[in-house]
Short mmCIF file of C-alpha atoms in Angstrom, two decimals:
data_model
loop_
_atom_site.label_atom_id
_atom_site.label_comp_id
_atom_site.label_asym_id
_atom_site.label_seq_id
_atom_site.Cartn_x
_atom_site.Cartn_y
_atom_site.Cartn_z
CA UNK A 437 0.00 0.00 0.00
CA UNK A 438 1.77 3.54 -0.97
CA UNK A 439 0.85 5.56 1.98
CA UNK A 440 1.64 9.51 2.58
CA UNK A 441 3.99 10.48 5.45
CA UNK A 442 3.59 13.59 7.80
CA UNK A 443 6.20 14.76 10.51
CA UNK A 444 4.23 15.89 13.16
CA UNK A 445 6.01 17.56 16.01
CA UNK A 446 5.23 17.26 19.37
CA UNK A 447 6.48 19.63 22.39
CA UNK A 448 7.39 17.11 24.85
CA UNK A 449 9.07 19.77 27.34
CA UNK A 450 9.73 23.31 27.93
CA UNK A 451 13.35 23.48 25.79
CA UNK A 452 13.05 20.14 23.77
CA UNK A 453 10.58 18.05 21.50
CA UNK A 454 9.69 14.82 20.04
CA UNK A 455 8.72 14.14 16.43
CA UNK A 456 6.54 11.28 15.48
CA UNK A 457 6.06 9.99 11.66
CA UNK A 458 2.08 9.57 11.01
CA UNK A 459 1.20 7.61 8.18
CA UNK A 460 -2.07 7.67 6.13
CA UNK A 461 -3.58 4.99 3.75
CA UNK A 462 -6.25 3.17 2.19
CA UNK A 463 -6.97 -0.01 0.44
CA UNK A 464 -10.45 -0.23 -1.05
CA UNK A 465 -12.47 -2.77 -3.34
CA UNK A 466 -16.11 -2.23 -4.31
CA UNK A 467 -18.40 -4.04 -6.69
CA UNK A 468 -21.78 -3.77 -8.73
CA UNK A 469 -23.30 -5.77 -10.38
CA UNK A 470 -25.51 -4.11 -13.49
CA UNK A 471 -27.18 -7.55 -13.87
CA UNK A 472 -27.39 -10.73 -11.35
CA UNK A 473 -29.95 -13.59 -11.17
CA UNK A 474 -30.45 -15.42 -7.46
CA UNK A 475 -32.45 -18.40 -8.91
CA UNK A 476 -35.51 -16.70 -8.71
CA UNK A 477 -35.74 -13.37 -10.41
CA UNK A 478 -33.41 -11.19 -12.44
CA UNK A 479 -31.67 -8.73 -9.67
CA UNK A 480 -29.11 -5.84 -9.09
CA UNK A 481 -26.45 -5.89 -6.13
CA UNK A 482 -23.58 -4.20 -4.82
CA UNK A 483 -21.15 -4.92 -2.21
CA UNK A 484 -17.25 -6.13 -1.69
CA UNK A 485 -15.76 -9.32 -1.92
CA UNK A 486 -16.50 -9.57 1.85
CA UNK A 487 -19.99 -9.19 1.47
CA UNK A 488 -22.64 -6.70 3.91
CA UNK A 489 -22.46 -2.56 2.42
CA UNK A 490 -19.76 -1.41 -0.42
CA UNK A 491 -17.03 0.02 1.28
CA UNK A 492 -16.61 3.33 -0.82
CA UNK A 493 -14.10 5.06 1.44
CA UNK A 494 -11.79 4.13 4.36
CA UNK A 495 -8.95 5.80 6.16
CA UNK A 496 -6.17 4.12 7.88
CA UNK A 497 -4.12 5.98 10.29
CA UNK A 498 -1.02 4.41 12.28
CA UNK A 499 1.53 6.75 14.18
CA UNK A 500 5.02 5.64 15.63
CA UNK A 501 7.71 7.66 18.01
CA UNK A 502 10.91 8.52 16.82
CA UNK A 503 12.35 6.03 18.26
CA UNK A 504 10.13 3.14 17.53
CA UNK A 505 8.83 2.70 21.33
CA UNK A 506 4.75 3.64 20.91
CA UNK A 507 2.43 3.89 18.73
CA UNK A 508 -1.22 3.60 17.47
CA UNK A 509 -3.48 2.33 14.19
CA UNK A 510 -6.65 2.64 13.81
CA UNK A 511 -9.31 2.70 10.61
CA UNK A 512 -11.85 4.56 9.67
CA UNK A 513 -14.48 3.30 7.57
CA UNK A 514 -17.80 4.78 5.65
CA UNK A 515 -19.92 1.66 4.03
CA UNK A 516 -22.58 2.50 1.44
CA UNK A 517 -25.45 1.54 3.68
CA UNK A 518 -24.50 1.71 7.28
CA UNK A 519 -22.02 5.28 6.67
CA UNK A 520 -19.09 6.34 8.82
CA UNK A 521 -17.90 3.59 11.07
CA UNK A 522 -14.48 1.73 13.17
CA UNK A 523 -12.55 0.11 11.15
CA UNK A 524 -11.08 -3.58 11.78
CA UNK A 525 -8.23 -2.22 13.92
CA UNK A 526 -8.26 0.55 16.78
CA UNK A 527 -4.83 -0.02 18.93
CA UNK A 528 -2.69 1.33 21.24
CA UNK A 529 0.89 -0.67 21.67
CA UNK A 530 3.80 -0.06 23.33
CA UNK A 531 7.51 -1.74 23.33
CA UNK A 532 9.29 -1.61 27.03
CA UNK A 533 11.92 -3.49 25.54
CA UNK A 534 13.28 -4.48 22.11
CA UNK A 535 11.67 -8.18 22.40
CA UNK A 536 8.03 -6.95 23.72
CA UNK A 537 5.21 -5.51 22.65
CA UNK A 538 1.95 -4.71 24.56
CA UNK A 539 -1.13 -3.82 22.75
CA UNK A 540 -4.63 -2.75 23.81
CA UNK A 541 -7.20 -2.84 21.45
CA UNK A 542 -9.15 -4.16 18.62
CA UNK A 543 -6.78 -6.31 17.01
CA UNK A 544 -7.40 -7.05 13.04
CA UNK A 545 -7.10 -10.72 12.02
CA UNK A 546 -3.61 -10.60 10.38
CA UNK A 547 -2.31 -8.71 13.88
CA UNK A 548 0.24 -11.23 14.76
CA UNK A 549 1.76 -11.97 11.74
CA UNK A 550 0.95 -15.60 11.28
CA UNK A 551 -2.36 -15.89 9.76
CA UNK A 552 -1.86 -18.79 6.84
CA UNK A 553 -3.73 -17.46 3.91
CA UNK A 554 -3.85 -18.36 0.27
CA UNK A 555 -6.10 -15.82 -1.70
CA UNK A 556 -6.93 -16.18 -5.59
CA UNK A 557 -9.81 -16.29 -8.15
CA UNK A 558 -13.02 -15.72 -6.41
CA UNK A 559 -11.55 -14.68 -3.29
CA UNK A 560 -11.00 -10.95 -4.63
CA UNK A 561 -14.17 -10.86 -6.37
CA UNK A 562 -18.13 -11.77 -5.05
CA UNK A 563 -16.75 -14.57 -2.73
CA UNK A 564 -19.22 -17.76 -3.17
CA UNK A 565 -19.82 -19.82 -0.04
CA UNK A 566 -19.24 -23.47 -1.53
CA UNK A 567 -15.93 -23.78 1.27
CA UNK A 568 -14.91 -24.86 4.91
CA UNK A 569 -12.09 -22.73 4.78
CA UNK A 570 -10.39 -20.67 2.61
CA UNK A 571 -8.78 -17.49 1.44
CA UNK A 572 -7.52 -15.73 5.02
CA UNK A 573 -7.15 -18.09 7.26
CA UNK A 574 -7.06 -21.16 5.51
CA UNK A 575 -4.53 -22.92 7.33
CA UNK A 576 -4.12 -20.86 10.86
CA UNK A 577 -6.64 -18.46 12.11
CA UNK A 578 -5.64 -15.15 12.87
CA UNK A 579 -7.07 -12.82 15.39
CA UNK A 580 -10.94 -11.48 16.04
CA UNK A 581 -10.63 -10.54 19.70
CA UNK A 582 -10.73 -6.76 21.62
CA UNK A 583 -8.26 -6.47 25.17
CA UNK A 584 -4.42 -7.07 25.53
CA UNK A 585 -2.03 -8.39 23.51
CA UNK A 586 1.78 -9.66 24.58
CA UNK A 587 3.98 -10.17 21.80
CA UNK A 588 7.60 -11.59 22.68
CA UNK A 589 10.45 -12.47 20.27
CA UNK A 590 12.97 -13.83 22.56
CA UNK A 591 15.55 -14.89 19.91
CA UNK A 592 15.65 -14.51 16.26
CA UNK A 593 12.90 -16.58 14.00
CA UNK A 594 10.86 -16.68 17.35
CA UNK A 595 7.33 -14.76 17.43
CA UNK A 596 4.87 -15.58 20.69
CA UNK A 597 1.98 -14.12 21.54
CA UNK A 598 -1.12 -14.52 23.88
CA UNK A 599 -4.73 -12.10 23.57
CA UNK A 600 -7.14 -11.88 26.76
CA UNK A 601 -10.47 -10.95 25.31
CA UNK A 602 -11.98 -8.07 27.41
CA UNK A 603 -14.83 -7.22 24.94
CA UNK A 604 -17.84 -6.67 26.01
CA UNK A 605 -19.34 -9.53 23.38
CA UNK A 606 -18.17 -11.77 26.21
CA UNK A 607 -19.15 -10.08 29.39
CA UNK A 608 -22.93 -10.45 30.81
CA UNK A 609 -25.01 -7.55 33.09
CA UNK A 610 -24.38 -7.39 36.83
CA UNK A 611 -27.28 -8.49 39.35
CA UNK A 612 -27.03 -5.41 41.20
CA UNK A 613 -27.10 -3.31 38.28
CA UNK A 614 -28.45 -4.69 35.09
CA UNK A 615 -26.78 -1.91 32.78
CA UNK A 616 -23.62 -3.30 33.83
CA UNK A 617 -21.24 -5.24 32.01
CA UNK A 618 -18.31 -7.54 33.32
CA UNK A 619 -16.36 -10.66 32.81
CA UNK A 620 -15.28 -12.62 35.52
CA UNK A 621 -11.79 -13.64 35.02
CA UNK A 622 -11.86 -16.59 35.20
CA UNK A 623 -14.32 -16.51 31.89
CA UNK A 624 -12.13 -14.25 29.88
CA UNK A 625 -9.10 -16.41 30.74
CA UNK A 626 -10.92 -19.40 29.61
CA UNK A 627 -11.17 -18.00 26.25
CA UNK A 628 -7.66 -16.63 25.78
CA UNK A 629 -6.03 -17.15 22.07
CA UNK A 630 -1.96 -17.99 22.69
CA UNK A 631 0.31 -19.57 20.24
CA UNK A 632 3.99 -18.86 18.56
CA UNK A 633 5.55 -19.03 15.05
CA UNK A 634 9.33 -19.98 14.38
CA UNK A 635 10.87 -19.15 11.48
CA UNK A 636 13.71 -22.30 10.27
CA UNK A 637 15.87 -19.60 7.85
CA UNK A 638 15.34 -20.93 4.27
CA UNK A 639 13.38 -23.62 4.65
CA UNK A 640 9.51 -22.11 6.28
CA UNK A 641 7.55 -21.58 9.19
CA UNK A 642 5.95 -23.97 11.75
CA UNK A 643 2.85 -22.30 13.47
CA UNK A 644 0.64 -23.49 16.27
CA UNK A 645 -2.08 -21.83 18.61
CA UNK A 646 -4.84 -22.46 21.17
CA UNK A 647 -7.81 -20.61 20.25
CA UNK A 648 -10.85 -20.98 23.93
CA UNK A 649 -14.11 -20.20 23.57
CA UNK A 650 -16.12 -20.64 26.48
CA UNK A 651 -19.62 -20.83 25.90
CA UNK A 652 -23.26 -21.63 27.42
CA UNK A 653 -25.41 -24.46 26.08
CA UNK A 654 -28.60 -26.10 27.26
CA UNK A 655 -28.55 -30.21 27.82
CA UNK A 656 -31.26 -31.81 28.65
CA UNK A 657 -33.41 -29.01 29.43
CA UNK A 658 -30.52 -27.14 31.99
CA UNK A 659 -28.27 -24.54 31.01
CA UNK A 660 -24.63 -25.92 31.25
CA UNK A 661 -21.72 -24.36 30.78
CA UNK A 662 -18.35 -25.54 28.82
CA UNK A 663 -14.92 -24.90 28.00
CA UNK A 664 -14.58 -25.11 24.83
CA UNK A 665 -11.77 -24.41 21.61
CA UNK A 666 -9.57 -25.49 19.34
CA UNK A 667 -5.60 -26.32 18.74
CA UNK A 668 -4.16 -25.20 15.66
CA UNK A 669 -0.99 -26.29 13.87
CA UNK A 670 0.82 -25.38 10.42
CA UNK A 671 3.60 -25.15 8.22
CA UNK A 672 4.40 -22.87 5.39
CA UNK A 673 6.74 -24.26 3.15
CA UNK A 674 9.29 -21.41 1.21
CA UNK A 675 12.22 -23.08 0.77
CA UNK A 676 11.45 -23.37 -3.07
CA UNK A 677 11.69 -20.02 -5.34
CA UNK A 678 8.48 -18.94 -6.89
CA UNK A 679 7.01 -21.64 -5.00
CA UNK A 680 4.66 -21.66 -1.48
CA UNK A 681 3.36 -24.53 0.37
CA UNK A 682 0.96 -24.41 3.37
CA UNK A 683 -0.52 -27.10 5.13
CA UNK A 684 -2.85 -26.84 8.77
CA UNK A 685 -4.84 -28.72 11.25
CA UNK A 686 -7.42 -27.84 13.28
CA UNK A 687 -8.46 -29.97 16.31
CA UNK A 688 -11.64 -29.41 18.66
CA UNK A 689 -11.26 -29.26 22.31
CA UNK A 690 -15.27 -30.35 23.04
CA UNK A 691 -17.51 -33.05 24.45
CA UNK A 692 -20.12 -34.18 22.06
CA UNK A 693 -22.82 -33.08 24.37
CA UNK A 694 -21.22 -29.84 25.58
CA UNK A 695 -21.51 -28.19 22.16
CA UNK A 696 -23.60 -26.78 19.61
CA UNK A 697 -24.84 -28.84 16.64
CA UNK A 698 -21.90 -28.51 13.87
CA UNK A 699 -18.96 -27.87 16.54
CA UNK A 700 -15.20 -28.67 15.30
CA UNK A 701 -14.44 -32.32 15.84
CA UNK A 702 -10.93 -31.84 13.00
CA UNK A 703 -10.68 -29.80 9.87
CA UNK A 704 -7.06 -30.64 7.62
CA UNK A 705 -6.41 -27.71 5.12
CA UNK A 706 -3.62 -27.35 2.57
CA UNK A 707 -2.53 -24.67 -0.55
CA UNK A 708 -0.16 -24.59 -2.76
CA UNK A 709 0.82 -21.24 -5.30
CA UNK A 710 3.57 -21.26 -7.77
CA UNK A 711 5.00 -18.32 -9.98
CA UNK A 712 5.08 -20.18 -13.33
CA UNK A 713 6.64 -17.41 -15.23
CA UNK A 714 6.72 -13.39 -14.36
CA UNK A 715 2.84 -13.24 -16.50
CA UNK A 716 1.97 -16.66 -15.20
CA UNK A 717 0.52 -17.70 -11.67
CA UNK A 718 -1.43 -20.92 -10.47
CA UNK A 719 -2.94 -21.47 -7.07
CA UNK A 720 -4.86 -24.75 -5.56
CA UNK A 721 -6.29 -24.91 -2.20
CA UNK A 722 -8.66 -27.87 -0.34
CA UNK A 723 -9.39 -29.24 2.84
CA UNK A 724 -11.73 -31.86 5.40
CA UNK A 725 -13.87 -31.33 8.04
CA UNK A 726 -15.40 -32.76 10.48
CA UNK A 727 -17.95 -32.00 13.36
CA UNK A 728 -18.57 -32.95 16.66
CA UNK A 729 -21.75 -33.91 16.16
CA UNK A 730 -21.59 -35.80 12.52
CA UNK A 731 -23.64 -32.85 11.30
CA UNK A 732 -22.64 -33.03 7.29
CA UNK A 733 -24.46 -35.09 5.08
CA UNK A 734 -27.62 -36.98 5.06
CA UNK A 735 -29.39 -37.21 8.42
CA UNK A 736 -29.40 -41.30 7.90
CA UNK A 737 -25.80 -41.51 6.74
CA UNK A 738 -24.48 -38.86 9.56
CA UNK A 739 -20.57 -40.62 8.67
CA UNK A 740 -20.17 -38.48 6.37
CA UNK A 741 -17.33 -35.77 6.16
CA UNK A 742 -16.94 -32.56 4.46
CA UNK A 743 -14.20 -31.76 1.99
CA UNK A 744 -13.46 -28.60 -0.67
CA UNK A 745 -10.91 -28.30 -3.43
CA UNK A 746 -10.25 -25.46 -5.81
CA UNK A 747 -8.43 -24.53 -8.39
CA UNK A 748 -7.09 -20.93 -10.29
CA UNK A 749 -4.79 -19.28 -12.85
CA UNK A 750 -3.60 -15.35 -12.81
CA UNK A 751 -2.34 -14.52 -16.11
CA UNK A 752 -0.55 -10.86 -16.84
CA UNK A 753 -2.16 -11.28 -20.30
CA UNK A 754 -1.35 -7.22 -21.56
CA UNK A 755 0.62 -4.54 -19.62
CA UNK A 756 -1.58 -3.96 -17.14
CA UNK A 757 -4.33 -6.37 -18.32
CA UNK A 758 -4.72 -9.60 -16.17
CA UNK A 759 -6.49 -12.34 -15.96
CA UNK A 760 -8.31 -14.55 -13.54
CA UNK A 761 -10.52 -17.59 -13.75
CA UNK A 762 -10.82 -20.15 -11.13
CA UNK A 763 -13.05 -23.21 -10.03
CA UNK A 764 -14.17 -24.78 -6.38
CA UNK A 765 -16.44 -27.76 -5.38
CA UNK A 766 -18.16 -28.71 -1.91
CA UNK A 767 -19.41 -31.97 -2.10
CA UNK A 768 -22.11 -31.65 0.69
CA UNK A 769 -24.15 -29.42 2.57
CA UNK A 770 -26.10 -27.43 -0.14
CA UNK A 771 -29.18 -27.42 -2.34
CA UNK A 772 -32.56 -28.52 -1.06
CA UNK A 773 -31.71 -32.17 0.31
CA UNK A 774 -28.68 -30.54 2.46
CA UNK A 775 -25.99 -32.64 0.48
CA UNK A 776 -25.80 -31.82 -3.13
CA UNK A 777 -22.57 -31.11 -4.55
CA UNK A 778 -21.84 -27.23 -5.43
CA UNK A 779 -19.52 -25.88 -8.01
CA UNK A 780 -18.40 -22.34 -8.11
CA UNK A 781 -16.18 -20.72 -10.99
CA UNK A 782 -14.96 -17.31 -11.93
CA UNK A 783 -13.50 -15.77 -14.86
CA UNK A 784 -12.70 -11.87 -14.34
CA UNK A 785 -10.59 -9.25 -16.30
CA UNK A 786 -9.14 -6.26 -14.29
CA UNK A 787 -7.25 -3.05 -16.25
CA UNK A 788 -5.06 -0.97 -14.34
CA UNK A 789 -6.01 2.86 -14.77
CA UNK A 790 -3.18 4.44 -12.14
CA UNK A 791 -0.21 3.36 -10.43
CA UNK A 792 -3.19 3.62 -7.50
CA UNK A 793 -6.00 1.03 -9.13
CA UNK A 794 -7.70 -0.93 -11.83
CA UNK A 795 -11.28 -1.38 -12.76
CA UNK A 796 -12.54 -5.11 -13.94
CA UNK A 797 -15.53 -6.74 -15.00
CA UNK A 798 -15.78 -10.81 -14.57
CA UNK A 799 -18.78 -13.59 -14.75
CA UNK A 800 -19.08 -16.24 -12.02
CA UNK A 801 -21.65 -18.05 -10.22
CA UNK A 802 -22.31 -21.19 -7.94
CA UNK A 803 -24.49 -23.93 -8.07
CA UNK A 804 -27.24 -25.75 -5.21
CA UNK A 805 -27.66 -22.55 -3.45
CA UNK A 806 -24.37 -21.89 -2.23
CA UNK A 807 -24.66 -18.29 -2.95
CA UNK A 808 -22.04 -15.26 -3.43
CA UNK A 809 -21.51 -12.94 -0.32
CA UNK A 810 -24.30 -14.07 1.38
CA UNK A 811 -23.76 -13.38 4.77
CA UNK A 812 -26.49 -11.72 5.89
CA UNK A 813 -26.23 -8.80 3.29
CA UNK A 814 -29.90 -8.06 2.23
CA UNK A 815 -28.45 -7.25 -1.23
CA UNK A 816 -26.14 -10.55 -1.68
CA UNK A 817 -26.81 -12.54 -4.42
CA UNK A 818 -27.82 -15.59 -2.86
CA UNK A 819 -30.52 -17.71 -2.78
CA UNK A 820 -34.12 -16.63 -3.30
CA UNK A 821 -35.58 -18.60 -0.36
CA UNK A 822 -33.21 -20.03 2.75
CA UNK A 823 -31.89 -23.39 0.17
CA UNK A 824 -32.38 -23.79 -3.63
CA UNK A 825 -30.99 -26.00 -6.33
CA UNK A 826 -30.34 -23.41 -9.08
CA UNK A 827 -27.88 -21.57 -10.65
CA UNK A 828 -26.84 -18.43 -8.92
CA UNK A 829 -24.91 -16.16 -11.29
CA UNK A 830 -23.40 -12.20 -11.22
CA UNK A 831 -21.27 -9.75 -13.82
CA UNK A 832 -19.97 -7.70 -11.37
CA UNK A 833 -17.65 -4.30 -11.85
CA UNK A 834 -14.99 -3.87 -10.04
CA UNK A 835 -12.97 -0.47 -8.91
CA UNK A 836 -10.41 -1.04 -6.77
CA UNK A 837 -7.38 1.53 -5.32
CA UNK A 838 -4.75 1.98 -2.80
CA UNK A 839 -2.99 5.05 -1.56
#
């Protein structure tokens, strides 16, 4: 991102002062569609890859001292529908020493540096839902949490870190006063996200976590309580020019009747990319899953398991003309039985305009319902009614640009 540097200075005493550097930037991606069909009726929709409003403007601020010790980012964004809004980071950090870093905030999923994506195709246009995972996050989870976060690097290649959630989203109302929000801490500490990534010099990076989420569920009638979560471990593989590997497993910390319907039993993920030539790109991605509770597939053949696979090409096909196409597959969980097969594909064309952005036009669609951004958006292009077996389809434009 090319970002725009101020030197603001600060009077930090009587006969001296302190400068800081504050940096402005933006990254932005919106799309329309002129033309859309949801299975039912001919439509029009707009959005971002993400899904919910199009994010038409954003601001992202960060400021560091002189000397590196403090410093703050935060982002400012203003969505089509819902207007002027926080961003996905607001954080304060500081660094008493050189191998420590203390932050207090809301942290952004890539915040600790070891978030194992793989994003092509689809991905950066009207994201379909035929996946388990994929795109950010695929094979490590990064970070949703608000409260602290310690970062240590004790020796070189060596990154640790641990978040205490202290977000309201987790707290319930006092008896004494019902207004009143707390966690206990025993609660918050329950559902603290710690892990560590070492980096072997030439060769990759081996990744794991603990991830707790303590929740409330009702057995038998009673309301119950469990600790619940996950253990995460992966490996990027660099070792190879033009070449990157990354492979993950997810494991459930649950008992079968101490969870909701669907809960993590053990999800394996894996992606590959490779630079073919300087014009030439292809990516592949795919994964398993499997719940707690059996809940894919037909409710008299509950053995079955989820898996994903995909497929996609970038081709530099014209200075600054590229092109995308890609293609993914569910084989359960969709369409009006629960456990037809879905197909997604892609094929997109983006022009850049400015050092700064591109605009792009593309035609994709998915198959037994699975939809495109269709998380709760009321203008996603997803199925007319809750399931459906048809064709959802979109011609999106795209205008994308980063200062």
């Amino acid at each position: 991102m090319k970002k725009t540097l101020i030197a603001v200075a600060a009077a930090a005493a009587l006969t001296t002062s302190a400068f800081a550097e504050i940096t402005f930037g933006a990254w932005l991606r919106a799309l329309a569609a002129p033309i859309a069909h949801n299975g039912e009726d001919a439509i029009v929709a707009y959005g971002n890859s993400w899904g919910w409003g199009a994010r038409t403007a954003r601001l992202d601020i960060n400021g560091v001292s002189e000397d590196g010790k403090v410093g703050f980012s935060m982002g400012v964004f203003n969505d089509m529908d819902d207007g002027l809004g926080m961003g996905d980071r607001a954080v304060i950090w500081a660094k008493p020493i050189d191998q420590v870093k203390l932050s207090i905030g809301k942290f952004d999923s890539p915040d600790n540096g070891l978030r194992g994506d793989l994003c092509y195709g689809s991905w950066n246009w009207l994201r379909p839902y035929n996946w388990l995972y994929d795109g950010e996050g695929l094979t490590f989870d990064g970070i949703w949490r608000k409260g602290l976060m310690a970062e240590v690097d004790p020796i070189e290649g060596l990154h640790m870190f641990a978040v205490i959630p202290m977000s309201k989203d987790y707290a319930k109302a006092g008896e004494k006063n019902p207004y009143v929000k707390y966690q206990k801490a025993e609660d918050a500490y329950k559902n603290i996200q710690a892990g560590f990534g070492y980096t072997i010099d030439g060769i990759g990076k081996i990744k794991a976590q603990y991830i707790g989420d303590y929740t409330e569920v009702t057995v038998d009638g009673k309301d119950e309580t469990a600790t619940t979560g996950q253990v995460g471990v992966a490996f990027d593989l660099t070792a190879v020019e033009n070449l990157y590997v990354t492979v993950g497993a997810r494991f459930g910390i649950a008992d079968k009747d101490y969870c909701d319907a669907g809960y993590l039993k053990m999800a394996y993920t894996a992606g590959v990319s490779y630079q073919v030539t300087d014009q030439f790109k292809v990516s592949a991605d795919g994964g398993v899953k499997m719940t707690q509770d059996d809940s894919f597939g037909k409710a008299d053949d509950p053995d079955d398991m989820a898996f994903f696979a995909g497929a996609g090409i970038d081709f530099a096909v014209a200075d600054g003309v590229n092109l995308a196409a890609d293609v993914r597959f569910i084989n359960t969980g969709r369409g009006e039985e629960g456990d037809d097969n879905s197909i997604s594909f892609l094929v997109g064309v983006t022009k850049s305009i400015s050092s700064n952005g591109y605009i792009g036009v593309a035609f994709q669609g998915s198959t037994n319902g699975a939809g495109l951004i269709n998380n709760g958006w009321d203008n996603a292009i997803a199925p007319a009614g809750e399931k459906g077996d048809d064709l959802v389809w979109a011609i999106p434009v795209a205008i994308s640009c980063w200062f």
